[in-house]
CSV table of C-alpha atoms and ligand atoms in Angstrom, one decimal:
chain,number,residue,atom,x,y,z
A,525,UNK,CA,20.1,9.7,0.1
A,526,UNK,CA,20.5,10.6,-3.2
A,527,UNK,CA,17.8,9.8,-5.5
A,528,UNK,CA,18.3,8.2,-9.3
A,529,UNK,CA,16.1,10.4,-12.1
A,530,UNK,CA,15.2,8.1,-14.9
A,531,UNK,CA,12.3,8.3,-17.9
A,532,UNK,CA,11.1,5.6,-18.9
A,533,UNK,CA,8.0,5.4,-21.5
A,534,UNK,CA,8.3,1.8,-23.0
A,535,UNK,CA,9.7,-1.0,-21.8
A,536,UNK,CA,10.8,-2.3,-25.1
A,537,UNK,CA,13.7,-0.5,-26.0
A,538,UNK,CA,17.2,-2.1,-25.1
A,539,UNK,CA,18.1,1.5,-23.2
A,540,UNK,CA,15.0,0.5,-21.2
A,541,UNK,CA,15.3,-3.3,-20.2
A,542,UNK,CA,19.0,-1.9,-19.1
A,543,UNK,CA,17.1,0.8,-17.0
A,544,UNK,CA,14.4,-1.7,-15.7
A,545,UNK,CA,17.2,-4.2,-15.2
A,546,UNK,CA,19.1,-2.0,-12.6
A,547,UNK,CA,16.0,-0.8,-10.9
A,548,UNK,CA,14.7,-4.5,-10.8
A,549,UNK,CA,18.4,-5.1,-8.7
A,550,UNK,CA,17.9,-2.3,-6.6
A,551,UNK,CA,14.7,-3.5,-5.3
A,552,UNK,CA,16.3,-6.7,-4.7
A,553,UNK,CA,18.9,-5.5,-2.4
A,554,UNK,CA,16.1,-4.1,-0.3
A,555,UNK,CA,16.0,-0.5,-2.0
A,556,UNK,CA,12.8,1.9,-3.3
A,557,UNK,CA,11.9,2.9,-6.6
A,558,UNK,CA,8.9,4.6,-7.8
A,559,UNK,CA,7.4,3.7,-10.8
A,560,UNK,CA,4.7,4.8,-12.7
A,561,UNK,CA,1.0,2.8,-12.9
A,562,UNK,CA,-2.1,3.9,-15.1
A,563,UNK,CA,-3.8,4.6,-11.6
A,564,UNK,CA,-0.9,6.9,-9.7
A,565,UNK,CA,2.7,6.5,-8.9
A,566,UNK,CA,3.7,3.6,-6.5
A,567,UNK,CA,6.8,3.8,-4.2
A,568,UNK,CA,7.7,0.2,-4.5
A,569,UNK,CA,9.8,-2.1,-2.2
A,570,UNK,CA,10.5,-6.2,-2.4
A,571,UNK,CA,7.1,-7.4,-0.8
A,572,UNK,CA,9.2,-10.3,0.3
A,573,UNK,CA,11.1,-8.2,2.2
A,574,UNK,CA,10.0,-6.5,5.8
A,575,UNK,CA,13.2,-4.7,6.2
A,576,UNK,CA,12.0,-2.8,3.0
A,577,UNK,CA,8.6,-2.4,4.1
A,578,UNK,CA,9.8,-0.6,7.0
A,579,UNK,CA,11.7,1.4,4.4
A,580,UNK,CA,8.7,2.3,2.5
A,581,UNK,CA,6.6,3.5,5.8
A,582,UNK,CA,9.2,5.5,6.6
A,583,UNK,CA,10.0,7.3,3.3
A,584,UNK,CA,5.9,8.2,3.3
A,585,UNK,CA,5.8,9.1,7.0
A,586,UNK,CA,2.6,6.7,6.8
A,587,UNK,CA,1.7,4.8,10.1
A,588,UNK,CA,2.8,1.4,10.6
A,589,UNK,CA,-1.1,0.3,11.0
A,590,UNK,CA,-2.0,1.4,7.3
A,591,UNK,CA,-1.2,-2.0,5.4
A,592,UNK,CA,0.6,-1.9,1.9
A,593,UNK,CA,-0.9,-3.4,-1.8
A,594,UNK,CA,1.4,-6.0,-3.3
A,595,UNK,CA,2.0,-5.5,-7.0
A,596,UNK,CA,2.3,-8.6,-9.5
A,597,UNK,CA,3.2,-9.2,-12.8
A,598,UNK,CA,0.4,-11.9,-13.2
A,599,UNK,CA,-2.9,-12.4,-11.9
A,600,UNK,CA,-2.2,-16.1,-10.9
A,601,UNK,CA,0.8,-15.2,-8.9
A,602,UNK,CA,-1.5,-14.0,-6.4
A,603,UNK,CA,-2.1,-17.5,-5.7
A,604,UNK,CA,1.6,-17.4,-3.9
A,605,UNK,CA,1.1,-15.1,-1.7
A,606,UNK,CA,-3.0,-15.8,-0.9
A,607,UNK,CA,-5.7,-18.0,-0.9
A,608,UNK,CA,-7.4,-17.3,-4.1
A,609,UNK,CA,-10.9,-18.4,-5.2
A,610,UNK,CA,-13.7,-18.8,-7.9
A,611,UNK,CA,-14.6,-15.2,-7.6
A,612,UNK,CA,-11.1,-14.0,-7.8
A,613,UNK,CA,-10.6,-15.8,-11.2
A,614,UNK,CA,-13.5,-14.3,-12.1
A,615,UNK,CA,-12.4,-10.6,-11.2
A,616,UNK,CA,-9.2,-11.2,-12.8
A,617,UNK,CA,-10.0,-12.6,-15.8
A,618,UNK,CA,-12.5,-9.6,-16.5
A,619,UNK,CA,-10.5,-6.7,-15.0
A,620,UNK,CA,-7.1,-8.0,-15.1
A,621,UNK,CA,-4.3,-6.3,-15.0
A,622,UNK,CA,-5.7,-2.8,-14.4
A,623,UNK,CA,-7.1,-0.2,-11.7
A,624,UNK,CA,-8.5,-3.2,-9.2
A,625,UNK,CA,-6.9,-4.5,-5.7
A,626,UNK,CA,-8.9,-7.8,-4.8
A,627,UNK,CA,-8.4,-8.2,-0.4
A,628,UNK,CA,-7.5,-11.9,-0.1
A,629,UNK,CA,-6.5,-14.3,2.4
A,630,UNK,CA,-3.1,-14.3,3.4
A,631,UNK,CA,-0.6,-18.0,3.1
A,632,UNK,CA,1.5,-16.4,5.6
A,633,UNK,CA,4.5,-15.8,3.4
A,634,UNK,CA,4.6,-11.9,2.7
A,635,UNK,CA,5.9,-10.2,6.2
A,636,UNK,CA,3.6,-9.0,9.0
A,637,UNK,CA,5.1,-5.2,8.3
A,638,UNK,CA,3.6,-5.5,4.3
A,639,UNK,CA,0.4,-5.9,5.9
A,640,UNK,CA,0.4,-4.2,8.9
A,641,UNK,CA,-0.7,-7.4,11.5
A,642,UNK,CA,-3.5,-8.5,9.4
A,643,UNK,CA,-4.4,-12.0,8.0
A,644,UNK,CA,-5.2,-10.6,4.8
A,645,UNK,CA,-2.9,-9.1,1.8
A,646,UNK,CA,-4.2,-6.6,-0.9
A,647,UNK,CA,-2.8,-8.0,-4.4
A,648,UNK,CA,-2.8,-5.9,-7.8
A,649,UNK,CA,-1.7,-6.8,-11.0
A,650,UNK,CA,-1.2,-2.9,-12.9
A,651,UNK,CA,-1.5,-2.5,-16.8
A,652,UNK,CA,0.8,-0.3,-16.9
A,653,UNK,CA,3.7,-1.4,-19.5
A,654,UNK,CA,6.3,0.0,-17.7
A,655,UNK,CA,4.9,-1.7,-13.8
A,656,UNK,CA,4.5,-4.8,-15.8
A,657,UNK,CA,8.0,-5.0,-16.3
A,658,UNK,CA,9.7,-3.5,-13.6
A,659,UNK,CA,7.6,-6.6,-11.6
A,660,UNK,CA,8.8,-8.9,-13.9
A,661,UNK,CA,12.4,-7.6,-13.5
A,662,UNK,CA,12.9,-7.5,-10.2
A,663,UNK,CA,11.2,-11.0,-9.8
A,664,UNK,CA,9.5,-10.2,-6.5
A,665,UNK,CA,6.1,-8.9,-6.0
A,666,UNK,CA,6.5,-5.2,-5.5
A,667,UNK,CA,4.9,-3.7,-2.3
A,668,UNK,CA,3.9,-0.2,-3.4
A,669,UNK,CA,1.6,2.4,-1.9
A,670,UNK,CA,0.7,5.5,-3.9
A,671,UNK,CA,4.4,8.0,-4.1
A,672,UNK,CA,3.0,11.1,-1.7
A,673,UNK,CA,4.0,12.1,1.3
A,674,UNK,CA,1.4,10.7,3.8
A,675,UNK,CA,-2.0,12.9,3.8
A,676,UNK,CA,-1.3,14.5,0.6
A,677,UNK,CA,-3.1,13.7,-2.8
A,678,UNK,CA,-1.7,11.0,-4.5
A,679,UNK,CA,1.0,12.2,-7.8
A,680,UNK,CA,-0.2,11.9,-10.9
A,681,UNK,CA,3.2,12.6,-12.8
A,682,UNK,CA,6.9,12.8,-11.8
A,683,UNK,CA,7.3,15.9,-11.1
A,684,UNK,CA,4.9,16.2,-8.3
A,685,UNK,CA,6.7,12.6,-6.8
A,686,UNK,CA,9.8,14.6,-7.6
A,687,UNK,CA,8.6,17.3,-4.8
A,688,UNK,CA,7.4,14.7,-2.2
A,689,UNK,CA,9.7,12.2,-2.3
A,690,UNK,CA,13.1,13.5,-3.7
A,691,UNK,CA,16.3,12.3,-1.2
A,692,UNK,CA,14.0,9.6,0.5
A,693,UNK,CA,14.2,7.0,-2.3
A,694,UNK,CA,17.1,4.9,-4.5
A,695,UNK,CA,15.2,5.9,-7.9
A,696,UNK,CA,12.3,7.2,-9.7
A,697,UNK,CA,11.2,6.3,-12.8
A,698,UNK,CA,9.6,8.9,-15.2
A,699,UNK,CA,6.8,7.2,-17.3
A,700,UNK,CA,4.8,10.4,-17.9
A,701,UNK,CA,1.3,11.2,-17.2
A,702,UNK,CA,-0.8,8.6,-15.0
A,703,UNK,CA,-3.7,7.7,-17.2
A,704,UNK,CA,-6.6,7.1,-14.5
A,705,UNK,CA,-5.4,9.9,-12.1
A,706,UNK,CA,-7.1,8.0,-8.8
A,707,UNK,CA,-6.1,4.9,-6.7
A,708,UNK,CA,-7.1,1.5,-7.9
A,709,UNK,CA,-10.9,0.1,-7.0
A,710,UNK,CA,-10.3,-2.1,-3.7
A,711,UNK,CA,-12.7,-4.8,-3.3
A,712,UNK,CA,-13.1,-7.6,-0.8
A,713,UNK,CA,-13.8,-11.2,-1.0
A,714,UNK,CA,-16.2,-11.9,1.8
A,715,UNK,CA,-16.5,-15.4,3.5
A,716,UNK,CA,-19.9,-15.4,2.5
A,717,UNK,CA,-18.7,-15.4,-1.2
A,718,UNK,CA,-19.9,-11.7,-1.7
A,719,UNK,CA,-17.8,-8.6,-2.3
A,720,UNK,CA,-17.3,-5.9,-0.9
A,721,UNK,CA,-16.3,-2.8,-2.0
A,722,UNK,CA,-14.0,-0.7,0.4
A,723,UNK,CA,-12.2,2.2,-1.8
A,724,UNK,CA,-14.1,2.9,-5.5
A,725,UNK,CA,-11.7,4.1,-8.2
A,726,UNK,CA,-11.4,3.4,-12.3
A,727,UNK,CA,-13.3,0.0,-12.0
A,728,UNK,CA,-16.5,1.3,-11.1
A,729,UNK,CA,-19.0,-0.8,-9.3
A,730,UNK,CA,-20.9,-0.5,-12.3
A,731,UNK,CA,-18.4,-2.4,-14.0
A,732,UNK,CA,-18.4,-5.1,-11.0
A,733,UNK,CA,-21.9,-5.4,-11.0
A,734,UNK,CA,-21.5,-7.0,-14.7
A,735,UNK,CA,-19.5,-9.9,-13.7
A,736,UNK,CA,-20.8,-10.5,-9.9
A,737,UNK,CA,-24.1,-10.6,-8.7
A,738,UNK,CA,-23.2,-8.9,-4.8
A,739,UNK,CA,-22.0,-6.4,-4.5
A,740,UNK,CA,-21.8,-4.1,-1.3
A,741,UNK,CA,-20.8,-0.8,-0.7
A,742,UNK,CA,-18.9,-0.3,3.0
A,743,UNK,CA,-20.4,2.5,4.7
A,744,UNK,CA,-17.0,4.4,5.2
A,745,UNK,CA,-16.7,5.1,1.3
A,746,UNK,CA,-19.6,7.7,1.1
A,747,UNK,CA,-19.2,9.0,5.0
A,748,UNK,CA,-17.4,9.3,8.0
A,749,UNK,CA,-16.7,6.8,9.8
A,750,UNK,CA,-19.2,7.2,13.2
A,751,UNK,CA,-16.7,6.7,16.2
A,752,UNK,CA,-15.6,3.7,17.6
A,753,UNK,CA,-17.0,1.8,13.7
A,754,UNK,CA,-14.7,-1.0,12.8
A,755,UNK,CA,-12.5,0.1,10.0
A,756,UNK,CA,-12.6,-2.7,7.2
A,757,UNK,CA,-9.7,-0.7,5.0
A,758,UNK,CA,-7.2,1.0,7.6
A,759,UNK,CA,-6.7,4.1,5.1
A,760,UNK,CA,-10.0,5.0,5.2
A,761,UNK,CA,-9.5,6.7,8.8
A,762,UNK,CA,-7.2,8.9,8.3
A,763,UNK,CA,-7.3,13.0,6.7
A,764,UNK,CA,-6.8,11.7,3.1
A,765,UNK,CA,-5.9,13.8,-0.3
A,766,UNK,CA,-5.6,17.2,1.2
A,767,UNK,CA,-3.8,20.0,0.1
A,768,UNK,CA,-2.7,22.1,2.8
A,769,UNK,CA,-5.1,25.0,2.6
A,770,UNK,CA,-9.1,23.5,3.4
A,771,UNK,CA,-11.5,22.5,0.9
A,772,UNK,CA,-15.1,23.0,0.6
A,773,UNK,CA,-17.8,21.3,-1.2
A,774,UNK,CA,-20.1,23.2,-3.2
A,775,UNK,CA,-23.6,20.9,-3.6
A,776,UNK,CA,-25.6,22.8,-6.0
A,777,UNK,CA,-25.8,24.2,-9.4
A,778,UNK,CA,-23.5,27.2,-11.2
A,779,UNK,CA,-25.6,29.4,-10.1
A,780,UNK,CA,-25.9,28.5,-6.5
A,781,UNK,CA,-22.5,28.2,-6.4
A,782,UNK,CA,-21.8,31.8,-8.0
A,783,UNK,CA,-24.3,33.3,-5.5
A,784,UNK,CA,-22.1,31.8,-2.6
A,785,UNK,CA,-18.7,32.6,-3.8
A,786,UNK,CA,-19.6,36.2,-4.3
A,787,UNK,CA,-19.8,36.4,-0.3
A,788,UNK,CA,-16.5,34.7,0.4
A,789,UNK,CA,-13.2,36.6,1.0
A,790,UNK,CA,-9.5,35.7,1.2
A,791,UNK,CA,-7.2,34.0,-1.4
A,792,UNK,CA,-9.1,31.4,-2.8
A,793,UNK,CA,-9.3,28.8,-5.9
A,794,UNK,CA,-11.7,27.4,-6.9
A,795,UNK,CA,-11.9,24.3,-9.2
A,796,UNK,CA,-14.8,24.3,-11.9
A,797,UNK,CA,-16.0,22.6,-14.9
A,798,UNK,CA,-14.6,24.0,-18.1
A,799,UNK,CA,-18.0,25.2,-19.5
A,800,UNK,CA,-18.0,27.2,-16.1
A,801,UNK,CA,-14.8,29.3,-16.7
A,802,UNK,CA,-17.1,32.5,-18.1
A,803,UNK,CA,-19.1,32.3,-14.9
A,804,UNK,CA,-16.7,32.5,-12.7
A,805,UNK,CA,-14.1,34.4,-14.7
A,806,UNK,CA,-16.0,37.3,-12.9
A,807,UNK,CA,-15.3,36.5,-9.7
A,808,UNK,CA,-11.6,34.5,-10.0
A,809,UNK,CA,-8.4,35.6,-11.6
A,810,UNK,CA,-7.3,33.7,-13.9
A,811,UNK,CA,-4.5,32.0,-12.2
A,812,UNK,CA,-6.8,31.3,-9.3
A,813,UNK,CA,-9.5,28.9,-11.5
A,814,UNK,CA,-8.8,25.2,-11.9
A,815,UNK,CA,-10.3,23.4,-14.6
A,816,UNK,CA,-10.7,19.8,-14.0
A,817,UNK,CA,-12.7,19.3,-16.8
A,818,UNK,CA,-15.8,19.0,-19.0
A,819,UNK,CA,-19.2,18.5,-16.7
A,820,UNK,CA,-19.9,14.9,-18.1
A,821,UNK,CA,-16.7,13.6,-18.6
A,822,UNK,CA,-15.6,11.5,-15.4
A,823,UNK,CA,-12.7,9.9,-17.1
A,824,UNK,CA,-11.2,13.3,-17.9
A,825,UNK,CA,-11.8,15.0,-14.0
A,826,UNK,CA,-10.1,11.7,-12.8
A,827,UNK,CA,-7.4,12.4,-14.4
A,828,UNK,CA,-6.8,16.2,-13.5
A,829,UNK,CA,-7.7,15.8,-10.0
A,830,UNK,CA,-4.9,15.5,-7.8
A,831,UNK,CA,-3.0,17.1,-10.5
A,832,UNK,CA,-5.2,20.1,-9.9
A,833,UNK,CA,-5.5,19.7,-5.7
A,834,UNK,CA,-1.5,19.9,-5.7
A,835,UNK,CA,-1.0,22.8,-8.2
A,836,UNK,CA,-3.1,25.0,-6.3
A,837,UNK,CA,-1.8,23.8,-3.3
A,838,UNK,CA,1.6,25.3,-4.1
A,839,UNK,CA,-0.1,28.9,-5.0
A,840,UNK,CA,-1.2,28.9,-1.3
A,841,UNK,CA,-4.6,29.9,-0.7
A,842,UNK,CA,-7.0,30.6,2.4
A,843,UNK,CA,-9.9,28.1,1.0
A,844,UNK,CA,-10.2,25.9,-1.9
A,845,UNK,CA,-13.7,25.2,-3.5
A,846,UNK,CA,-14.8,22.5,-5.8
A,847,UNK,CA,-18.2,21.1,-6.6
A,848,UNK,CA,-19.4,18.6,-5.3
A,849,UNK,CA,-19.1,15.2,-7.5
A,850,UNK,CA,-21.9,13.1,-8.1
A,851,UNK,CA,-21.8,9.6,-6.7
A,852,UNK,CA,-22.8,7.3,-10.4
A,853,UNK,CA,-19.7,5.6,-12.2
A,854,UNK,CA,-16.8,6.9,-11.8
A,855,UNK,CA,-18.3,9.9,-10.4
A,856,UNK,CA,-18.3,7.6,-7.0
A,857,UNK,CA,-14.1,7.6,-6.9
A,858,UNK,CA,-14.3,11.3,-7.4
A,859,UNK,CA,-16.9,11.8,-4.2
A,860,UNK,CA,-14.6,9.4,-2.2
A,861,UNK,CA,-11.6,11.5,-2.8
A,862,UNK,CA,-13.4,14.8,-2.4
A,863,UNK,CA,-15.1,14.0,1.0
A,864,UNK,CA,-11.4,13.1,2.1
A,865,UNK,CA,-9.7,16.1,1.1
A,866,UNK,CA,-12.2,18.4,2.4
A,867,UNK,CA,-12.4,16.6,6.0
A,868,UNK,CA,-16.0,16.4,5.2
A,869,UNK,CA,-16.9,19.6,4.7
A,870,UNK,CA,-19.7,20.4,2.0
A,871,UNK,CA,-21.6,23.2,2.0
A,872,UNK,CA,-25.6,22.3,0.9
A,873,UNK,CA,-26.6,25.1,-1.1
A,874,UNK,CA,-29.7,23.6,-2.8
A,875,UNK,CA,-32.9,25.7,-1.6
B,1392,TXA,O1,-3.8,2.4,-7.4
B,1392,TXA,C1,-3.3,2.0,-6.4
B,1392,TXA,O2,-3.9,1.2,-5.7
B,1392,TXA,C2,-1.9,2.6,-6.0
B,1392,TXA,C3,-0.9,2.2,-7.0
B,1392,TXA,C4,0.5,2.6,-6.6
B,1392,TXA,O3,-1.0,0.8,-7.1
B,1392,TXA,N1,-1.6,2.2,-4.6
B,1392,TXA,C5,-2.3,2.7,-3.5
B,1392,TXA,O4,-1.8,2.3,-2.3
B,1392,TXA,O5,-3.2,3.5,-3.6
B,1392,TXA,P1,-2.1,3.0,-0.9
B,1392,TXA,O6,-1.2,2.3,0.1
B,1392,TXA,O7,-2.0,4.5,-1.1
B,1392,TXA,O8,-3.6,2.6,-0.6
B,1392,TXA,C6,-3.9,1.3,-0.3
B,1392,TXA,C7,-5.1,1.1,0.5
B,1392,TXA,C8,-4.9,1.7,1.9
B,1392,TXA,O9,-6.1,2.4,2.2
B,1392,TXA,C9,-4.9,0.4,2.8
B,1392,TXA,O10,-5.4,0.6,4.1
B,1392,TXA,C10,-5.7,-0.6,2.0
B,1392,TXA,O11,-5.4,-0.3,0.7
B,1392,TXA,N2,-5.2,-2.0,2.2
B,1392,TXA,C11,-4.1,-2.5,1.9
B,1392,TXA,N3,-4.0,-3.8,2.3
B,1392,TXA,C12,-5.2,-4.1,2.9
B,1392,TXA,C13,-5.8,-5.2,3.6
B,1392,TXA,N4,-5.1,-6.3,3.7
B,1392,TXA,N5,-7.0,-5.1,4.1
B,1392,TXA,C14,-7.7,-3.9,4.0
B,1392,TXA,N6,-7.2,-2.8,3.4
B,1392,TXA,C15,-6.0,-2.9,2.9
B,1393,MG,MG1,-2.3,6.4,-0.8
């Protein structure tokens, strides 16, 4: 197949709509496009459609038991496709559109392939300008899981879509840097009323804890899932984020860490905090440190990480390290994310 390159920053312009327009047709016929969102890039098929939900699980390599987010262009429209609720307004009205996925209900009326047998459907409305429209264009919802080959972290910008996913899609659509750099916060609505958080990301549950009074954590977004544990958000199970090479966790201070690296041998990265780059200067070339930021700024390390997991990736190395994040605010996506891509692994070097 031979894939479409476009850029597309704004919607606005009439170069644009003409653009959006053709991609909006493509997806009705059944076709893929990915498209940018302010979480990651989406690889987006008619969620009316199972024939192009097939599509989609194929293109990823992503098994058929891993159910698909619906993107709309309104918050109300989920009321189409689901049984929404009180709390539901509620969400939307204070997070909507942006980084959440609310877990409703299903009417029955998006295919059994979108969402992988269950009775439920996943529904987003994105802020991003350019998802906005191409929703509204192509006058489906658009069923779109994050643009990376299964297992690998999620792309952050086109170029790193370009390397999964070029020749298994109709058409990607440039729209620059994602702003959030993680997956979307998926939550729950509970029959009891309370929610329930199953993947953290840019709405943090301090943020949820403003506008609803319960809200739990599932067990499998801070640990490993024990075996044979129900799994409330299929995704969860599976190697997640992961470059090829392993990554370690590093739980303790600069210094800790330093002590430890000194003993290690191979061709390693290792990913630090900006004000660290002297430290470890000594002990990494240059080309093998990865900044993903200044210590207290979440928002910034969000948005580098996968950026930074697949560029080092590429330069193909033994071990990659990273400290551990900590679990407030967003700090919680980060941990989520981490854990995943390092199957687990951290390394407690606290005395
Ligand atoms: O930010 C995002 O959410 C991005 C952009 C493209 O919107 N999408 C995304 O999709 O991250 P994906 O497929 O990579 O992750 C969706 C997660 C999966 O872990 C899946 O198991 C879970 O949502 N999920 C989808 N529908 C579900 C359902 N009905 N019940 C439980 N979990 C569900
Ligand atoms: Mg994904």
């Amino acid at each position: 197949m031979i894939t479409e390159f476009v850029t597309v920053t704004s919607p606005d312009s009439p170069d644009a709509q003409r653009k959006l327009a053709h991609a909006g047709q493509i997806l009705r016929d059944g076709g893929l496009v990915i498209f940018p969102t302010e979480t990651v890039y989406g690889l987006g098929g008619d969620a009316t459609n199972s024939a192009a939900a097939a599509a989609i699980y194929a293109a990823k390599g992503r098994p058929g038991d891993n159910p698909l987010i619906i993107h709309i262009a309104e918050p109300q429209d989920a009321a189409r496709y689901t049984y929404t609720c009180a709390l539901y307004d509620r969400l939307a009205r204070a997070f909507m559109p942006g980084p959440l996925t609310v877990i409703l209900r299903s009417r029955g009326c998006i295919p059994l392939t979108v969402r992988a047998g269950l009775d439920t459907v996943a529904v987003r409305c994105p802020s991003h300008p350019v998802a906005h429209a191409l929703i509204a264009a192509a006058g489906v919802p658009i069923a779109a899981p994050s643009a990376n080959l299964s297992g690998k972290p999620s792309p952050t910008c086109a170029a790193h879509v370009r390397d999964d996913m070029n020749g298994r899609v109709d058409m990607i659509i440039d729209g620059g840097e994602a702003q959030v750099g993680l997956e979307s916060t998926i939550v729950k609505i509970e029959d009891d009323g309370s929610l329930l958080l199953l993947r953290p990301g840019g709405i943090t549950v301090e943020d949820l804890r403003q506008v609803v009074d319960h809200v739990k954590i599932a067990p499998a977004v801070t640990a490993k899932l024990a075996e044979g544990e129900k799994v409330l958000s299929p995704g969860m199970k599976y190697r997640h984020y992961a470059p090829t090479a392993p990554v370690y966790l590093l739980n303790g201070s600069e210094e800790e860490r330093f002590a430890y690296l000194e003993k290690t041998s191979g061709k390693c990265a290792l990913l630090c905090y900006n004000d660290e780059k002297d430290t470890f200067s000594k002990l990494f070339a240059e080309n093998d440190l990865y900044l993903i930021g200044t210590r207290q700024n979440l928002r910034e390390q969000a948005h580098r990480l996968f950026y930074v997991l697949r560029e080092a990736d590429k330069a193909g190395y033994d071990a990659i390290y990273a400290p551990l994040p900590p679990r407030e605010g967003l700090g919680l996506a980060l941990y989520n994310r981490m854990i995943r891509a390092a199957a687990y692994q951290i390394i407690d070097l606290h005395k």
